[in-house]
Tab-separated table of C-alpha atoms in Angstrom:
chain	number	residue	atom	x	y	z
A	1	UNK	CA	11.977	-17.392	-11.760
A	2	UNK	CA	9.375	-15.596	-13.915
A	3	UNK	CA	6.710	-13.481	-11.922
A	4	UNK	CA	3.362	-12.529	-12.372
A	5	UNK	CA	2.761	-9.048	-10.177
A	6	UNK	CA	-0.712	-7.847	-9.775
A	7	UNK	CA	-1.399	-4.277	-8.958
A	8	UNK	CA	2.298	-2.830	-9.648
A	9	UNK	CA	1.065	0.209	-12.003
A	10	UNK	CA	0.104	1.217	-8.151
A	11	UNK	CA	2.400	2.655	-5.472
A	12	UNK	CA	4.167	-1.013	-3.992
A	13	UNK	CA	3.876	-2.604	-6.407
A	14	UNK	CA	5.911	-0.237	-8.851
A	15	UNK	CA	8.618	-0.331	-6.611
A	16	UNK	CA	8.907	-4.112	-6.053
A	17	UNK	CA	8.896	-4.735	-9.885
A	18	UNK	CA	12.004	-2.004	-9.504
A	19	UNK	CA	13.819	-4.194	-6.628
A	20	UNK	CA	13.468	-7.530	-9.132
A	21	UNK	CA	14.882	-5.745	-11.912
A	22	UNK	CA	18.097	-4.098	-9.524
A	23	UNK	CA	18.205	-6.951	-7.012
A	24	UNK	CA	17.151	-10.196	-9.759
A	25	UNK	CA	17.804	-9.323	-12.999
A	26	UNK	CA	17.771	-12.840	-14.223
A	27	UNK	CA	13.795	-13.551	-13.053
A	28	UNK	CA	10.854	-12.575	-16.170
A	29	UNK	CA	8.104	-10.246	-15.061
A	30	UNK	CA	5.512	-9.255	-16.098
A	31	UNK	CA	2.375	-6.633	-15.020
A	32	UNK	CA	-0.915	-7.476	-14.249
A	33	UNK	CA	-3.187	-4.165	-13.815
A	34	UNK	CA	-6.698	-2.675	-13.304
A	35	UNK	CA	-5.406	0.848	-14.465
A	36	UNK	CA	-7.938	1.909	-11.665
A	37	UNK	CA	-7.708	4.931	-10.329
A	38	UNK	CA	-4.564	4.947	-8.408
A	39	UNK	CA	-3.003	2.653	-10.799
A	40	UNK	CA	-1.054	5.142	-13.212
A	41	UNK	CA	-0.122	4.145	-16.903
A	42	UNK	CA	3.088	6.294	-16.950
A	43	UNK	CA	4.357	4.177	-13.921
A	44	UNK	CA	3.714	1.291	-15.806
A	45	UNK	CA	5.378	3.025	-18.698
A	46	UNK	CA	8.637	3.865	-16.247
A	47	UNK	CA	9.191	0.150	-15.259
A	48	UNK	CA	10.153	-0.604	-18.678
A	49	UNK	CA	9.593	-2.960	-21.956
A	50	UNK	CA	7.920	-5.588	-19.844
A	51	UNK	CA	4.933	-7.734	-20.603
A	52	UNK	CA	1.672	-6.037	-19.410
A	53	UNK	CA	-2.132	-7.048	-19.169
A	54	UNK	CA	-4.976	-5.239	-18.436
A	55	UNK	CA	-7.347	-6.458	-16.076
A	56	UNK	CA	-8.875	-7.305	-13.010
A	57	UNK	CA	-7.731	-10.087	-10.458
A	58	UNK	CA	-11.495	-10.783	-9.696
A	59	UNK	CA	-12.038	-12.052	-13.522
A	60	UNK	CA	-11.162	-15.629	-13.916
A	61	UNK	CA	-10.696	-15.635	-17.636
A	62	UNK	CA	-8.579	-11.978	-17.522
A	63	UNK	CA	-6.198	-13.954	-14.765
A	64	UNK	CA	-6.032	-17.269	-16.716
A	65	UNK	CA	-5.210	-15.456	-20.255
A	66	UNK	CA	-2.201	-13.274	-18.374
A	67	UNK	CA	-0.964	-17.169	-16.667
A	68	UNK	CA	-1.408	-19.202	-19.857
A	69	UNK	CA	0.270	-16.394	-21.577
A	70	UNK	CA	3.522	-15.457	-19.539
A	71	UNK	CA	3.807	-18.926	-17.855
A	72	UNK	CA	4.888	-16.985	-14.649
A	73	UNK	CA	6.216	-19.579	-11.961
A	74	UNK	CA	5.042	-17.377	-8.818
A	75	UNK	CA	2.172	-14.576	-7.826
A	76	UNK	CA	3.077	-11.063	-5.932
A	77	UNK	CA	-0.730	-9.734	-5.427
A	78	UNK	CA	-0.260	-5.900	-4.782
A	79	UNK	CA	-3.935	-5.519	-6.154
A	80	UNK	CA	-6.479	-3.837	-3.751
A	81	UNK	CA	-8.739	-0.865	-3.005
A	82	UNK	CA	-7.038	0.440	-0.367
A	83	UNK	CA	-8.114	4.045	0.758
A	84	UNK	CA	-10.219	3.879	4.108
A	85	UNK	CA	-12.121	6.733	3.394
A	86	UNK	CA	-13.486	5.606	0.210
A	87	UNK	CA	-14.259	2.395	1.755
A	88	UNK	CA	-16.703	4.042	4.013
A	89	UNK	CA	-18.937	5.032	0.877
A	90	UNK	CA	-18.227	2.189	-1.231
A	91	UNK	CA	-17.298	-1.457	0.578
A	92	UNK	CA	-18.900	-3.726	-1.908
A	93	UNK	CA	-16.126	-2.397	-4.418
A	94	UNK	CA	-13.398	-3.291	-1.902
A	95	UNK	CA	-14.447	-7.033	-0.994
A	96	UNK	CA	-15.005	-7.735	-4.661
A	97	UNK	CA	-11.344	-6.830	-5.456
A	98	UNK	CA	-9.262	-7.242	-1.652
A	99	UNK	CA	-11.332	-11.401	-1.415
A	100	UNK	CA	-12.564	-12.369	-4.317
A	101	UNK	CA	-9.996	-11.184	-6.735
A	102	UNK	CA	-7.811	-13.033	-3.947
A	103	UNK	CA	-9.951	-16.496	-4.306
A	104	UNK	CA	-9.901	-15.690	-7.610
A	105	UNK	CA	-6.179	-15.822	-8.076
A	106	UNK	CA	-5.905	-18.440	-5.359
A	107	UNK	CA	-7.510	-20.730	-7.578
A	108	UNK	CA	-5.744	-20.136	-10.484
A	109	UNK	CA	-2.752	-20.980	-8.557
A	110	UNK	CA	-3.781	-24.107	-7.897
A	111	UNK	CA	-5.339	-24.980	-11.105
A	112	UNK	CA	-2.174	-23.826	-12.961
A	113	UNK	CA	0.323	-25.100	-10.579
A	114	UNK	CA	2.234	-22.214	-9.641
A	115	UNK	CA	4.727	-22.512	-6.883
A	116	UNK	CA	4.041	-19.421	-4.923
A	117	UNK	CA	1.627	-16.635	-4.341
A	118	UNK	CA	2.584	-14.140	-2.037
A	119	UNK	CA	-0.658	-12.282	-1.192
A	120	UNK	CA	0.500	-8.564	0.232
A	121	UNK	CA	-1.726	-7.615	2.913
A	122	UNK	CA	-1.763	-4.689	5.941
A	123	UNK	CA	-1.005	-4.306	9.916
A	124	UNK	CA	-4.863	-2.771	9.570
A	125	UNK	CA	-6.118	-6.056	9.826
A	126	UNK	CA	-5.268	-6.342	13.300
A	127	UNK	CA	-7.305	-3.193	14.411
A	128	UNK	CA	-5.269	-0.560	17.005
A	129	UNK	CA	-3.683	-1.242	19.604
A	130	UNK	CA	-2.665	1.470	22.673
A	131	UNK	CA	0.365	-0.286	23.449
A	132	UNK	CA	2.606	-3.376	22.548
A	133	UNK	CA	3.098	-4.824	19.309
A	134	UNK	CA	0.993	-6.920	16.975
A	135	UNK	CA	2.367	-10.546	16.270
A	136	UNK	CA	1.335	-12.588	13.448
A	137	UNK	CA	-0.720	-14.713	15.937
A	138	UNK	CA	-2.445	-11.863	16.865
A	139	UNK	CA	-6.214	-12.288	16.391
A	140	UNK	CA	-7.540	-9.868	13.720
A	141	UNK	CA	-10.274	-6.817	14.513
A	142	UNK	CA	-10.533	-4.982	11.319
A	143	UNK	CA	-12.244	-1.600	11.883
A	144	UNK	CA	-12.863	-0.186	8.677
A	145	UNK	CA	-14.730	-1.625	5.474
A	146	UNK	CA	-10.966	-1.238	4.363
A	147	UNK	CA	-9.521	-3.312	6.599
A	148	UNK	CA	-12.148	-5.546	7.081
A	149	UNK	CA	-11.869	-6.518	3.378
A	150	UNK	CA	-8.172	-7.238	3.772
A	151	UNK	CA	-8.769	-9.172	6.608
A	152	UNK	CA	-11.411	-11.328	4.496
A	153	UNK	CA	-8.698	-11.617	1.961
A	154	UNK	CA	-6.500	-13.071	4.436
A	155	UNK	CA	-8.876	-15.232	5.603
A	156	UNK	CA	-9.547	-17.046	2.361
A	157	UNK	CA	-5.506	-17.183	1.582
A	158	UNK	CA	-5.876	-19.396	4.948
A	159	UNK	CA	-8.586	-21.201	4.437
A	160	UNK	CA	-7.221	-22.158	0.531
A	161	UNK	CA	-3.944	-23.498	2.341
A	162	UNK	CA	-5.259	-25.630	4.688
A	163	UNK	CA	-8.031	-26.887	2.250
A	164	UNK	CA	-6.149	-27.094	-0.712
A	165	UNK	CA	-2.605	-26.778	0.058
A	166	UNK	CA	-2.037	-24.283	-2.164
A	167	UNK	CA	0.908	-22.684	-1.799
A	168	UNK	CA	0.359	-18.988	-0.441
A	169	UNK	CA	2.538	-16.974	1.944
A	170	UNK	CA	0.862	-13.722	3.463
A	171	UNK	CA	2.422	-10.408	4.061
A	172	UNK	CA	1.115	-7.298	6.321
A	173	UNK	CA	2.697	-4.179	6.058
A	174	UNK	CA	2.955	-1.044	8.228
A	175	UNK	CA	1.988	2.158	6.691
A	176	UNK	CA	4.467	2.456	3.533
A	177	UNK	CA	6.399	5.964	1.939
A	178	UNK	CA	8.405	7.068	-0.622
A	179	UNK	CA	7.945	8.111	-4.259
A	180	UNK	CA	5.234	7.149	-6.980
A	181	UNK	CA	2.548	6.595	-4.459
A	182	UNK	CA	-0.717	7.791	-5.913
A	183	UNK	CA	-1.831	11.546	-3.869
A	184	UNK	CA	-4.403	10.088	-1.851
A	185	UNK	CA	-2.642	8.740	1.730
A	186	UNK	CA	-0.976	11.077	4.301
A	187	UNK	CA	2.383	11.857	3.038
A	188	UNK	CA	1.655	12.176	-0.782
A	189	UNK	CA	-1.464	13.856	-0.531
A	190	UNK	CA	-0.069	16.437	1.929
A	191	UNK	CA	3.094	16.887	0.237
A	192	UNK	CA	1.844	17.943	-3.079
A	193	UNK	CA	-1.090	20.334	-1.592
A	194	UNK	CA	1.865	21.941	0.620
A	195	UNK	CA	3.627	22.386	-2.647
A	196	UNK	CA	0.518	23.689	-4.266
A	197	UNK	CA	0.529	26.277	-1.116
A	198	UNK	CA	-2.802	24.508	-0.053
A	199	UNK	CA	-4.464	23.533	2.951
A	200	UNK	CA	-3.960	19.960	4.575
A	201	UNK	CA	-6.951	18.392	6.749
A	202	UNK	CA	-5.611	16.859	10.093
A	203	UNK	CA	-8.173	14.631	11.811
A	204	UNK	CA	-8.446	15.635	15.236
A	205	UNK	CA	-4.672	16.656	17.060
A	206	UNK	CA	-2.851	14.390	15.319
A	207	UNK	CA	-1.748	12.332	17.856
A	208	UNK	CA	-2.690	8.783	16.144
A	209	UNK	CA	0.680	6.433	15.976
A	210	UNK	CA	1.426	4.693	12.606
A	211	UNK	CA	4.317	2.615	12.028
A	212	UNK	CA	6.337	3.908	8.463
A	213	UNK	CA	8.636	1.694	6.144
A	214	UNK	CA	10.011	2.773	3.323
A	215	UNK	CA	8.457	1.301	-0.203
A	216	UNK	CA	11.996	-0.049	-1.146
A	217	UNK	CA	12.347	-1.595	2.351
A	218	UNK	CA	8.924	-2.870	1.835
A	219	UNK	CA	9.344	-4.670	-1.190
A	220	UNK	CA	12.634	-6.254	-0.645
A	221	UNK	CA	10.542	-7.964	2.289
A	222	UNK	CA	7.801	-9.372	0.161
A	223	UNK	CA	10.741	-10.624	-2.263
A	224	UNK	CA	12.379	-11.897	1.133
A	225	UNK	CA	8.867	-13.837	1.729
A	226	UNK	CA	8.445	-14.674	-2.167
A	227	UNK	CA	12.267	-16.512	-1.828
A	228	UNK	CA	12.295	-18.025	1.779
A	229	UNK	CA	8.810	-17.713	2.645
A	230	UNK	CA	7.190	-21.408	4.578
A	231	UNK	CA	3.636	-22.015	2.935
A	232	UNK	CA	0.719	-21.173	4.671
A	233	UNK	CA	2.658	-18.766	7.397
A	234	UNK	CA	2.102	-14.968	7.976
A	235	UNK	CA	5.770	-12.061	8.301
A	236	UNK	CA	5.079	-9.193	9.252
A	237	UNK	CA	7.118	-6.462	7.099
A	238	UNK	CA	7.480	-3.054	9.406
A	239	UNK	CA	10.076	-0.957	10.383
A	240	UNK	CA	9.403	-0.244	14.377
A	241	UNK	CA	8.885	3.287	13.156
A	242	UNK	CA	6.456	4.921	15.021
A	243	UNK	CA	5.634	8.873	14.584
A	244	UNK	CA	2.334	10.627	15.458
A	245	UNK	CA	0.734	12.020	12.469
A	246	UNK	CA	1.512	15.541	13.556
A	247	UNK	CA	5.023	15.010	13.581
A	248	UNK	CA	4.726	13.455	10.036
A	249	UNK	CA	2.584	16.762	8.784
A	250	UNK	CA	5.393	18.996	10.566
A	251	UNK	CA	8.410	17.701	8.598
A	252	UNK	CA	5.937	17.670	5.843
A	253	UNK	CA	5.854	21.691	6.517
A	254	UNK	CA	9.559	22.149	6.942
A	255	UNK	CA	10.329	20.795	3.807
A	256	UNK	CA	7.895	21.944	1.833
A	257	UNK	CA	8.817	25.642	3.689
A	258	UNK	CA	5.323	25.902	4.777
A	259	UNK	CA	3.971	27.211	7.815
A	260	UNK	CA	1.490	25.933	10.142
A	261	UNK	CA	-1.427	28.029	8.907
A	262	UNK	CA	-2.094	25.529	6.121
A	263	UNK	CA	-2.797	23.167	8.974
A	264	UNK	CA	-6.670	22.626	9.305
A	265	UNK	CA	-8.144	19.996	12.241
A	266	UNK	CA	-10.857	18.649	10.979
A	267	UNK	CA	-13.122	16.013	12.499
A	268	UNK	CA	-12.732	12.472	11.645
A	269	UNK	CA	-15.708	11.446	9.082
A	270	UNK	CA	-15.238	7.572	10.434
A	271	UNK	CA	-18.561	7.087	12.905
A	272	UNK	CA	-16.317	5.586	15.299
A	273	UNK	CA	-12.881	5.775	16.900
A	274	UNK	CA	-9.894	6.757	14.873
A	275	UNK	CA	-7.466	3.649	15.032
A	276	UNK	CA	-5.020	5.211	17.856
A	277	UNK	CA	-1.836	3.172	17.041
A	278	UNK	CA	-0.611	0.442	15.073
A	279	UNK	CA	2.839	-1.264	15.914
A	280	UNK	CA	4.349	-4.474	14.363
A	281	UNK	CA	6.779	-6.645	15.928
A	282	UNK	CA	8.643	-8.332	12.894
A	283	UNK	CA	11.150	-10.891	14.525
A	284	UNK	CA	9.799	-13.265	12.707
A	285	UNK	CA	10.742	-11.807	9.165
A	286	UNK	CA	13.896	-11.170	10.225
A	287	UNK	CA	14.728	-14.624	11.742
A	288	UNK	CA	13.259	-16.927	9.028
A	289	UNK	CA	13.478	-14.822	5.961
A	290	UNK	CA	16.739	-12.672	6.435
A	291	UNK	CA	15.251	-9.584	6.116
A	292	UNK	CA	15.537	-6.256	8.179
A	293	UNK	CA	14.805	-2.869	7.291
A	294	UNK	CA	17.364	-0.874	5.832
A	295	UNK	CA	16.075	2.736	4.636
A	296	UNK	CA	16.199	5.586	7.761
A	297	UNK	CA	13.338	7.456	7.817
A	298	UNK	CA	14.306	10.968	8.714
A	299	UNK	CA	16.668	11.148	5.457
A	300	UNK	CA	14.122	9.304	3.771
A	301	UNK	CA	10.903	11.060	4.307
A	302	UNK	CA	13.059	14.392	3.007
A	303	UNK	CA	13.997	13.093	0.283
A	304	UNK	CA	10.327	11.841	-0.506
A	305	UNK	CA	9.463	15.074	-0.564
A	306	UNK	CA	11.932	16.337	-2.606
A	307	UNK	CA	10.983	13.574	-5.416
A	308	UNK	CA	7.648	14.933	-5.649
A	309	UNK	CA	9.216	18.280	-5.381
A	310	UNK	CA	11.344	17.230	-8.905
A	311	UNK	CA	8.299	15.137	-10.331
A	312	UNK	CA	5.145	17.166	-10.752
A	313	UNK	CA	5.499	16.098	-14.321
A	314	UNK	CA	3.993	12.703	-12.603
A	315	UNK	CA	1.279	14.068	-10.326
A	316	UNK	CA	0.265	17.334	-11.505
A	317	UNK	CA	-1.876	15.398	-13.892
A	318	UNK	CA	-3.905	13.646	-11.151
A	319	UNK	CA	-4.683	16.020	-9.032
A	320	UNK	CA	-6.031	18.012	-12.361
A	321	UNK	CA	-7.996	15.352	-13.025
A	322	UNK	CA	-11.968	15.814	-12.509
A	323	UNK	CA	-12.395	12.375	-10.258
A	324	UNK	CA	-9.255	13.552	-7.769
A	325	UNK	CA	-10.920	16.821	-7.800
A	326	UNK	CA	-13.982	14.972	-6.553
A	327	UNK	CA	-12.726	12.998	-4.327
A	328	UNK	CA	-11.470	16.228	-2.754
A	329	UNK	CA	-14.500	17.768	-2.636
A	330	UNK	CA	-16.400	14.810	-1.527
A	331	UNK	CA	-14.236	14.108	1.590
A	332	UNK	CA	-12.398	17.230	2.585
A	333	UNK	CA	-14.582	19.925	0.685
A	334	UNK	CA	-17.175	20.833	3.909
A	335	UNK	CA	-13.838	21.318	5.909
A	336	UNK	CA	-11.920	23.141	3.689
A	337	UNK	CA	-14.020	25.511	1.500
A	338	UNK	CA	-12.685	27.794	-0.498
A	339	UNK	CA	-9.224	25.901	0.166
A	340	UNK	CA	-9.955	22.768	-2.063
């Protein structure tokens, strides 16, 4: 099989390229990037001598050069704004790229021919939810610009099957660890400003629920969905893992040997309610595509750190970078002073 993935100079992508070439050595790939922000040219650079083009998924002619070029007989679309705090400042940038970069590539599908696009999506669509589990029939109630855009994007991957048959399977992930993952989300961002022996912002006590799966587990159930997949149907990909953020931030501390004054509570800048929980039931992954998660968390997360810990070749250079420095300032900089 030869494979077109979009977005894998970012965080999941990166590591599903990494699973093909372990797990399916005989398959082509090839990159398709932005090189946004969080999309890093030395992970690009670590995956190997394979085929990369730059560009956007919401450009038609940048998506149909990369196709008629590689041939690829399948999509994995990893590409997506996908920080909820920047969405709350900039959403037109995240609905250009997380639905029509996706109609964009939807169509290309179908004009090419391609056999498969699996479009890699979140459990944020589905909103929170205090207790239970959300089930691919669940009905959707996005709450940020973020998740609202994936949602969209979700929306027209449905809409293009059942208008046009074309052949898309849909993934949502739970909240997703482990190394190369661009200093911005909870676990990198804290674990390199612990290292740095610098503040971390905690939005109120902490007590929010997320669900965490490792990136390899992650990616080995998008490949499960790219292989086995049924067109036009929905897996969720989640590892029943659910922590409260302040248990995540105090193994963060132990293992960065940190203590809890680097802790600072801040106040959520979202208007309204902090998502409390989010919890995937993923039966349905496991019973039609064979997958289950494999990776334990509490060696995992550890040893997270302790890449970063061995790396900071890889992210010293973005959080030096002016526009990380901004973003810092811009979100976290009224809570954290002199601490930036």
């Amino acid at each position: 099989m030869r494979v077109l993935v979009t977005g894998a100079a970012g965080f999941i992508g990166s590591h599903f390229v990494r699973v093909l070439q372990r797990e399916r050595p005989t398959f082509a790939v090839a990159v398709f990037d932005a090189l946004t922000y969080s999309g890093n040219r030395s992970t690009v650079e670590s995956l190997g001598d394979i085929p990369f083009f730059e560009g956007r998924i919401e450009d038609a002619a940048q998506v149909a050069h990369a196709i008629e070029t590689f041939r690829p007989d399948a999509i994995v679309n990893f590409a997506a704004e996908s920080h909820n705090d920047r969405s709350l400042d900039t959403a037109s940038s995240f609905l250009v790229s997380n639905a029509i970069g996706v109609e964009t590539l939807l169509n290309a599908v179908k004009t090419h021919g391609l056999s498969r696009i699996v479009h890699v999506s979140t459990d944020e669509v589905y909103g929170s939810i205090p207790t239970g589990k959300f089930f691919e029939d669940t009905p959707i109630a996005p709450n940020t610009p973020y998740s609202a855009s994936k949602a969209a994007g979700d929306c027209v991957c449905r809409a293009h099957f059942h208008a046009y048959r074309t052949p898309v399977v849909v993934t949502r992930g739970g909240n997703t660890y482990g190394p190369y993952q661009y200093p911005e989300k909870l676990i990198p961002f804290f674990t390199v400003r612990l290292l740095l022996g610098k503040k971390v912002p905690v939005y109120g006590d902490g007590t929010q629920v997320r669900e965490w799966i490792h990136a390899e587990d992650h990616a080995r159930g998008i490949l499960a969905a790219l292989e086995h997949g049924k067109d036009g149907e929905i897996y969720n990909i989640g590892d029943e893992n659910e922590r409260q953020n302040r248990e995540i931030v105090e193994i963060l501390l132990r293992e960065t040997d940190r203590g809890t004054e680097l802790v600072k509570h801040i106040e959520d800048p979202r208007k309204g309610a902090h998502d409390v929980r989010y919890s995937m039931d993923h039966a349905k992954a496991t019973r039609e595509l064979g997958w289950k998660p494999q990776v334990n968390f509490l060696s995992a997360l550890p040893a997270t750190v302790a890449w970063y810990r061995a790396n900071e070749a890889w992210w010293r250079p973005i959080t030096e970078n002016a526009d990380y420095q901004a973003f810092i300032e811009r979100y976290y900089g009224r809570f954290l002073g002199e601490d930036l």
